[in-house]
GROMACS .gro file of C-alpha atoms in nm:
model
  279
    1UNK     CA    1   4.926 -15.398 -12.342
    2UNK     CA    2   5.218 -15.217 -12.175
    3UNK     CA    3   5.398 -15.549 -12.133
    4UNK     CA    4   5.354 -15.624 -12.503
    5UNK     CA    5   5.492 -15.282 -12.596
    6UNK     CA    6   5.787 -15.337 -12.362
    7UNK     CA    7   5.869 -15.666 -12.532
    8UNK     CA    8   5.840 -15.513 -12.878
    9UNK     CA    9   6.065 -15.217 -12.803
   10UNK     CA   10   6.399 -15.407 -12.816
   11UNK     CA   11   6.296 -15.565 -13.148
   12UNK     CA   12   6.220 -15.221 -13.291
   13UNK     CA   13   6.554 -15.086 -13.170
   14UNK     CA   14   6.737 -15.378 -13.335
   15UNK     CA   15   6.539 -15.325 -13.656
   16UNK     CA   16   6.626 -14.954 -13.668
   17UNK     CA   17   6.993 -15.030 -13.602
   18UNK     CA   18   6.991 -15.285 -13.885
   19UNK     CA   19   6.822 -15.035 -14.120
   20UNK     CA   20   7.076 -14.768 -14.028
   21UNK     CA   21   7.363 -15.011 -14.093
   22UNK     CA   22   7.221 -15.102 -14.435
   23UNK     CA   23   7.173 -14.733 -14.518
   24UNK     CA   24   7.534 -14.655 -14.426
   25UNK     CA   25   7.657 -14.959 -14.620
   26UNK     CA   26   7.473 -14.855 -14.937
   27UNK     CA   27   7.505 -14.480 -14.899
   28UNK     CA   28   7.869 -14.440 -14.797
   29UNK     CA   29   8.023 -14.514 -15.142
   30UNK     CA   30   7.813 -14.241 -15.303
   31UNK     CA   31   7.881 -13.998 -15.018
   32UNK     CA   32   8.255 -14.068 -15.049
   33UNK     CA   33   8.234 -14.012 -15.426
   34UNK     CA   34   8.054 -13.683 -15.367
   35UNK     CA   35   8.313 -13.569 -15.112
   36UNK     CA   36   8.600 -13.669 -15.342
   37UNK     CA   37   8.456 -13.448 -15.616
   38UNK     CA   38   8.525 -13.146 -15.392
   39UNK     CA   39   8.884 -13.246 -15.307
   40UNK     CA   40   9.207 -13.109 -15.446
   41UNK     CA   41   9.417 -13.349 -15.656
   42UNK     CA   42   9.649 -13.418 -15.362
   43UNK     CA   43   9.359 -13.494 -15.126
   44UNK     CA   44   9.201 -13.726 -15.383
   45UNK     CA   45   9.509 -13.953 -15.394
   46UNK     CA   46   9.613 -13.916 -15.030
   47UNK     CA   47   9.734 -14.227 -14.848
   48UNK     CA   48   9.570 -14.320 -14.620
   49UNK     CA   49   9.250 -14.186 -14.778
   50UNK     CA   50   9.082 -13.897 -14.601
   51UNK     CA   51   8.705 -13.879 -14.608
   52UNK     CA   52   8.660 -13.504 -14.577
   53UNK     CA   53   8.845 -13.262 -14.806
   54UNK     CA   54   9.107 -13.051 -14.631
   55UNK     CA   55   9.022 -12.777 -14.880
   56UNK     CA   56   8.686 -12.760 -15.059
   57UNK     CA   57   8.697 -12.670 -15.427
   58UNK     CA   58   8.470 -12.661 -15.733
   59UNK     CA   59   8.763 -12.686 -15.975
   60UNK     CA   60   8.686 -13.051 -16.052
   61UNK     CA   61   8.334 -12.964 -16.168
   62UNK     CA   62   8.455 -12.674 -16.380
   63UNK     CA   63   8.728 -12.886 -16.540
   64UNK     CA   64   8.500 -13.187 -16.597
   65UNK     CA   65   8.213 -12.994 -16.754
   66UNK     CA   66   8.447 -12.788 -16.972
   67UNK     CA   67   8.625 -13.095 -17.109
   68UNK     CA   68   8.560 -13.157 -17.478
   69UNK     CA   69   8.282 -13.405 -17.544
   70UNK     CA   70   8.131 -13.404 -17.193
   71UNK     CA   71   7.820 -13.196 -17.264
   72UNK     CA   72   7.738 -13.378 -17.593
   73UNK     CA   73   7.781 -13.709 -17.408
   74UNK     CA   74   7.535 -13.599 -17.140
   75UNK     CA   75   7.283 -13.505 -17.410
   76UNK     CA   76   7.340 -13.841 -17.583
   77UNK     CA   77   7.286 -14.026 -17.255
   78UNK     CA   78   6.954 -13.850 -17.192
   79UNK     CA   79   6.832 -13.902 -17.549
   80UNK     CA   80   6.937 -14.268 -17.554
   81UNK     CA   81   6.778 -14.348 -17.218
   82UNK     CA   82   6.452 -14.170 -17.304
   83UNK     CA   83   6.428 -14.345 -17.643
   84UNK     CA   84   6.513 -14.684 -17.495
   85UNK     CA   85   6.254 -14.639 -17.219
   86UNK     CA   86   5.990 -14.535 -17.474
   87UNK     CA   87   6.069 -14.836 -17.696
   88UNK     CA   88   6.057 -15.074 -17.400
   89UNK     CA   89   5.722 -14.946 -17.275
   90UNK     CA   90   5.570 -14.927 -17.624
   91UNK     CA   91   5.660 -15.291 -17.692
   92UNK     CA   92   5.653 -15.440 -17.343
   93UNK     CA   93   5.325 -15.303 -17.206
   94UNK     CA   94   5.100 -15.444 -17.484
   95UNK     CA   95   5.292 -15.773 -17.475
   96UNK     CA   96   5.252 -15.806 -17.098
   97UNK     CA   97   4.883 -15.718 -17.117
   98UNK     CA   98   4.817 -15.978 -17.388
   99UNK     CA   99   5.007 -16.244 -17.191
  100UNK     CA  100   4.812 -16.185 -16.869
  101UNK     CA  101   4.468 -16.150 -17.028
  102UNK     CA  102   4.473 -16.426 -17.291
  103UNK     CA  103   4.671 -16.671 -17.073
  104UNK     CA  104   4.779 -16.896 -17.360
  105UNK     CA  105   5.053 -17.158 -17.315
  106UNK     CA  106   5.263 -16.979 -17.574
  107UNK     CA  107   5.233 -16.660 -17.369
  108UNK     CA  108   5.373 -16.829 -17.060
  109UNK     CA  109   5.656 -16.973 -17.269
  110UNK     CA  110   5.721 -16.624 -17.405
  111UNK     CA  111   5.758 -16.479 -17.054
  112UNK     CA  112   6.003 -16.751 -16.958
  113UNK     CA  113   6.196 -16.699 -17.281
  114UNK     CA  114   6.211 -16.325 -17.213
  115UNK     CA  115   6.359 -16.391 -16.869
  116UNK     CA  116   6.610 -16.638 -17.014
  117UNK     CA  117   6.741 -16.369 -17.248
  118UNK     CA  118   6.835 -16.166 -16.937
  119UNK     CA  119   7.078 -16.444 -16.848
  120UNK     CA  120   7.269 -16.417 -17.174
  121UNK     CA  121   7.596 -16.224 -17.123
  122UNK     CA  122   7.588 -15.887 -17.294
  123UNK     CA  123   7.919 -15.950 -17.464
  124UNK     CA  124   7.768 -16.257 -17.637
  125UNK     CA  125   7.533 -16.037 -17.841
  126UNK     CA  126   7.765 -15.737 -17.865
  127UNK     CA  127   7.956 -15.849 -18.174
  128UNK     CA  128   7.644 -15.947 -18.374
  129UNK     CA  129   7.485 -15.614 -18.283
  130UNK     CA  130   7.790 -15.424 -18.408
  131UNK     CA  131   7.761 -15.593 -18.748
  132UNK     CA  132   7.382 -15.552 -18.755
  133UNK     CA  133   7.399 -15.179 -18.678
  134UNK     CA  134   7.669 -15.135 -18.943
  135UNK     CA  135   7.458 -15.305 -19.210
  136UNK     CA  136   7.154 -15.096 -19.113
  137UNK     CA  137   7.361 -14.778 -19.130
  138UNK     CA  138   7.285 -14.677 -18.771
  139UNK     CA  139   7.617 -14.752 -18.603
  140UNK     CA  140   7.744 -14.471 -18.379
  141UNK     CA  141   7.396 -14.319 -18.362
  142UNK     CA  142   7.166 -14.252 -18.069
  143UNK     CA  143   6.880 -14.448 -18.226
  144UNK     CA  144   7.103 -14.752 -18.281
  145UNK     CA  145   7.231 -14.746 -17.924
  146UNK     CA  146   6.875 -14.701 -17.792
  147UNK     CA  147   6.763 -15.010 -17.985
  148UNK     CA  148   7.053 -15.206 -17.839
  149UNK     CA  149   6.962 -15.091 -17.488
  150UNK     CA  150   6.602 -15.195 -17.551
  151UNK     CA  151   6.719 -15.555 -17.584
  152UNK     CA  152   6.830 -15.528 -17.220
  153UNK     CA  153   6.529 -15.350 -17.072
  154UNK     CA  154   6.246 -15.508 -17.276
  155UNK     CA  155   6.248 -15.852 -17.104
  156UNK     CA  156   6.244 -15.681 -16.764
  157UNK     CA  157   5.962 -15.453 -16.879
  158UNK     CA  158   5.749 -15.749 -16.991
  159UNK     CA  159   5.812 -15.938 -16.668
  160UNK     CA  160   5.737 -15.642 -16.439
  161UNK     CA  161   5.427 -15.527 -16.626
  162UNK     CA  162   5.292 -15.884 -16.637
  163UNK     CA  163   5.297 -15.894 -16.257
  164UNK     CA  164   5.126 -15.554 -16.237
  165UNK     CA  165   4.854 -15.649 -16.486
  166UNK     CA  166   4.795 -15.972 -16.294
  167UNK     CA  167   4.699 -15.759 -15.991
  168UNK     CA  168   4.421 -15.580 -16.184
  169UNK     CA  169   4.086 -15.763 -16.151
  170UNK     CA  170   3.936 -15.867 -16.484
  171UNK     CA  171   3.598 -15.751 -16.349
  172UNK     CA  172   3.705 -15.388 -16.398
  173UNK     CA  173   3.739 -15.442 -16.772
  174UNK     CA  174   3.417 -15.638 -16.788
  175UNK     CA  175   3.234 -15.351 -16.618
  176UNK     CA  176   3.382 -15.110 -16.873
  177UNK     CA  177   3.263 -15.334 -17.158
  178UNK     CA  178   2.914 -15.337 -17.011
  179UNK     CA  179   2.923 -14.956 -17.027
  180UNK     CA  180   3.000 -14.974 -17.399
  181UNK     CA  181   3.380 -14.977 -17.411
  182UNK     CA  182   3.572 -15.217 -17.631
  183UNK     CA  183   3.888 -15.396 -17.509
  184UNK     CA  184   4.122 -15.122 -17.629
  185UNK     CA  185   3.917 -14.847 -17.464
  186UNK     CA  186   3.897 -15.048 -17.141
  187UNK     CA  187   4.273 -15.095 -17.154
  188UNK     CA  188   4.341 -14.724 -17.207
  189UNK     CA  189   4.083 -14.574 -16.973
  190UNK     CA  190   4.057 -14.836 -16.697
  191UNK     CA  191   4.361 -15.064 -16.679
  192UNK     CA  192   4.641 -14.817 -16.752
  193UNK     CA  193   4.530 -14.564 -16.486
  194UNK     CA  194   4.518 -14.846 -16.230
  195UNK     CA  195   4.873 -14.963 -16.311
  196UNK     CA  196   5.017 -14.611 -16.344
  197UNK     CA  197   5.237 -14.676 -16.041
  198UNK     CA  198   5.365 -14.995 -16.202
  199UNK     CA  199   5.436 -14.805 -16.521
  200UNK     CA  200   5.643 -14.555 -16.322
  201UNK     CA  201   5.844 -14.833 -16.156
  202UNK     CA  202   5.900 -15.008 -16.489
  203UNK     CA  203   5.997 -14.683 -16.662
  204UNK     CA  204   6.260 -14.610 -16.397
  205UNK     CA  205   6.411 -14.959 -16.427
  206UNK     CA  206   6.417 -14.930 -16.807
  207UNK     CA  207   6.570 -14.582 -16.784
  208UNK     CA  208   6.838 -14.701 -16.542
  209UNK     CA  209   6.921 -15.002 -16.761
  210UNK     CA  210   7.011 -14.761 -17.042
  211UNK     CA  211   7.153 -14.484 -16.823
  212UNK     CA  212   7.412 -14.709 -16.657
  213UNK     CA  213   7.493 -14.933 -16.955
  214UNK     CA  214   7.860 -14.937 -17.056
  215UNK     CA  215   7.946 -15.230 -17.284
  216UNK     CA  216   7.703 -15.160 -17.570
  217UNK     CA  217   7.797 -14.792 -17.555
  218UNK     CA  218   8.163 -14.893 -17.583
  219UNK     CA  219   8.106 -15.131 -17.876
  220UNK     CA  220   7.844 -14.937 -18.075
  221UNK     CA  221   7.965 -14.576 -18.043
  222UNK     CA  222   8.286 -14.394 -18.122
  223UNK     CA  223   8.232 -14.016 -18.139
  224UNK     CA  224   7.883 -13.895 -18.235
  225UNK     CA  225   7.669 -14.109 -17.999
  226UNK     CA  226   7.918 -14.158 -17.717
  227UNK     CA  227   7.751 -14.156 -17.375
  228UNK     CA  228   7.873 -14.029 -17.039
  229UNK     CA  229   7.987 -14.365 -16.890
  230UNK     CA  230   8.239 -14.389 -17.174
  231UNK     CA  231   8.357 -14.032 -17.114
  232UNK     CA  232   8.395 -14.099 -16.742
  233UNK     CA  233   8.610 -14.403 -16.817
  234UNK     CA  234   8.835 -14.184 -17.034
  235UNK     CA  235   8.940 -13.951 -16.753
  236UNK     CA  236   9.298 -14.065 -16.786
  237UNK     CA  237   9.600 -13.834 -16.775
  238UNK     CA  238   9.971 -13.893 -16.816
  239UNK     CA  239   9.994 -13.902 -16.436
  240UNK     CA  240   9.712 -14.154 -16.388
  241UNK     CA  241   9.337 -14.135 -16.332
  242UNK     CA  242   9.186 -13.793 -16.278
  243UNK     CA  243   8.988 -13.888 -15.968
  244UNK     CA  244   8.857 -13.537 -15.915
  245UNK     CA  245   8.717 -13.507 -16.266
  246UNK     CA  246   8.576 -13.861 -16.266
  247UNK     CA  247   8.395 -13.819 -15.938
  248UNK     CA  248   8.267 -13.472 -16.030
  249UNK     CA  249   8.119 -13.591 -16.358
  250UNK     CA  250   7.981 -13.903 -16.187
  251UNK     CA  251   7.807 -13.682 -15.930
  252UNK     CA  252   7.657 -13.468 -16.207
  253UNK     CA  253   7.552 -13.783 -16.392
  254UNK     CA  254   7.364 -13.904 -16.084
  255UNK     CA  255   7.145 -13.592 -16.060
  256UNK     CA  256   6.890 -13.675 -16.337
  257UNK     CA  257   6.820 -14.019 -16.191
  258UNK     CA  258   6.776 -13.878 -15.841
  259UNK     CA  259   6.540 -13.608 -15.970
  260UNK     CA  260   6.342 -13.863 -16.175
  261UNK     CA  261   6.304 -14.090 -15.873
  262UNK     CA  262   6.189 -13.804 -15.652
  263UNK     CA  263   5.943 -13.683 -15.915
  264UNK     CA  264   5.789 -14.029 -15.949
  265UNK     CA  265   5.814 -14.122 -15.582
  266UNK     CA  266   5.438 -14.125 -15.521
  267UNK     CA  267   5.379 -14.346 -15.826
  268UNK     CA  268   5.665 -14.576 -15.727
  269UNK     CA  269   5.513 -14.641 -15.384
  270UNK     CA  270   5.174 -14.705 -15.547
  271UNK     CA  271   5.333 -14.943 -15.796
  272UNK     CA  272   5.525 -15.139 -15.532
  273UNK     CA  273   5.208 -15.188 -15.326
  274UNK     CA  274   4.986 -15.272 -15.625
  275UNK     CA  275   4.810 -15.601 -15.561
  276UNK     CA  276   4.925 -15.621 -15.200
  277UNK     CA  277   4.567 -15.648 -15.078
  278UNK     CA  278   4.421 -15.832 -15.378
  279UNK     CA  279   4.164 -16.096 -15.289
   0.00000   0.00000   0.00000
């Protein structure tokens, strides 16, 4: 046993080193962004770049949050992402459930078609959406932008929830029907609680799809429904990009997603492991 542990130890060390390298690779850009948000204007454009600020300051945050249109854009971003997530779940969850339970050929074709739509470049549907929203009278509105974002997140929602529903044994619903429940009651009281972790994972992906979206927000909004990614892109002065303001607002914009992920962490782990021991 000791010999086996001795042989495994180098492999574990290599694995931890690889994990640390991946963590640094993924985490350093955000850490550098965060550090830049505390730099003075001269430190932010220093050549060669310096990682740590020579003088820490909160002026970038004060200037960014006091800039006209920033707070309304943050509110628009939250409202749009929440609406888009709600639309995606309301439409995608029943669709995924029907596909996995009825198992019709048309359902399988529908899943494939939903995935194919993810391959279509966003710009290809941007112009038609602009005209559609104008004719419906919802251009430059939060509801219009949320509907546009739903076209991005809905296929992913259907695909993810289909895999989660597949992991739920049909026998659970049959047992509920024996106890007097109909299909809808079995779905609400048996299936949904089992896939709650999957719902959390899907909700986060749908929320992020809207939260980070730029092109639709650029095409479909001008003033009233403008979201934060557009405002961040407009941090331009006569002397060039305002790196301090951009990074400060970007750091603030990251907070809601981080808090949401931490709040749903337990459900996310449950969703990622759903079906891992099936059969």
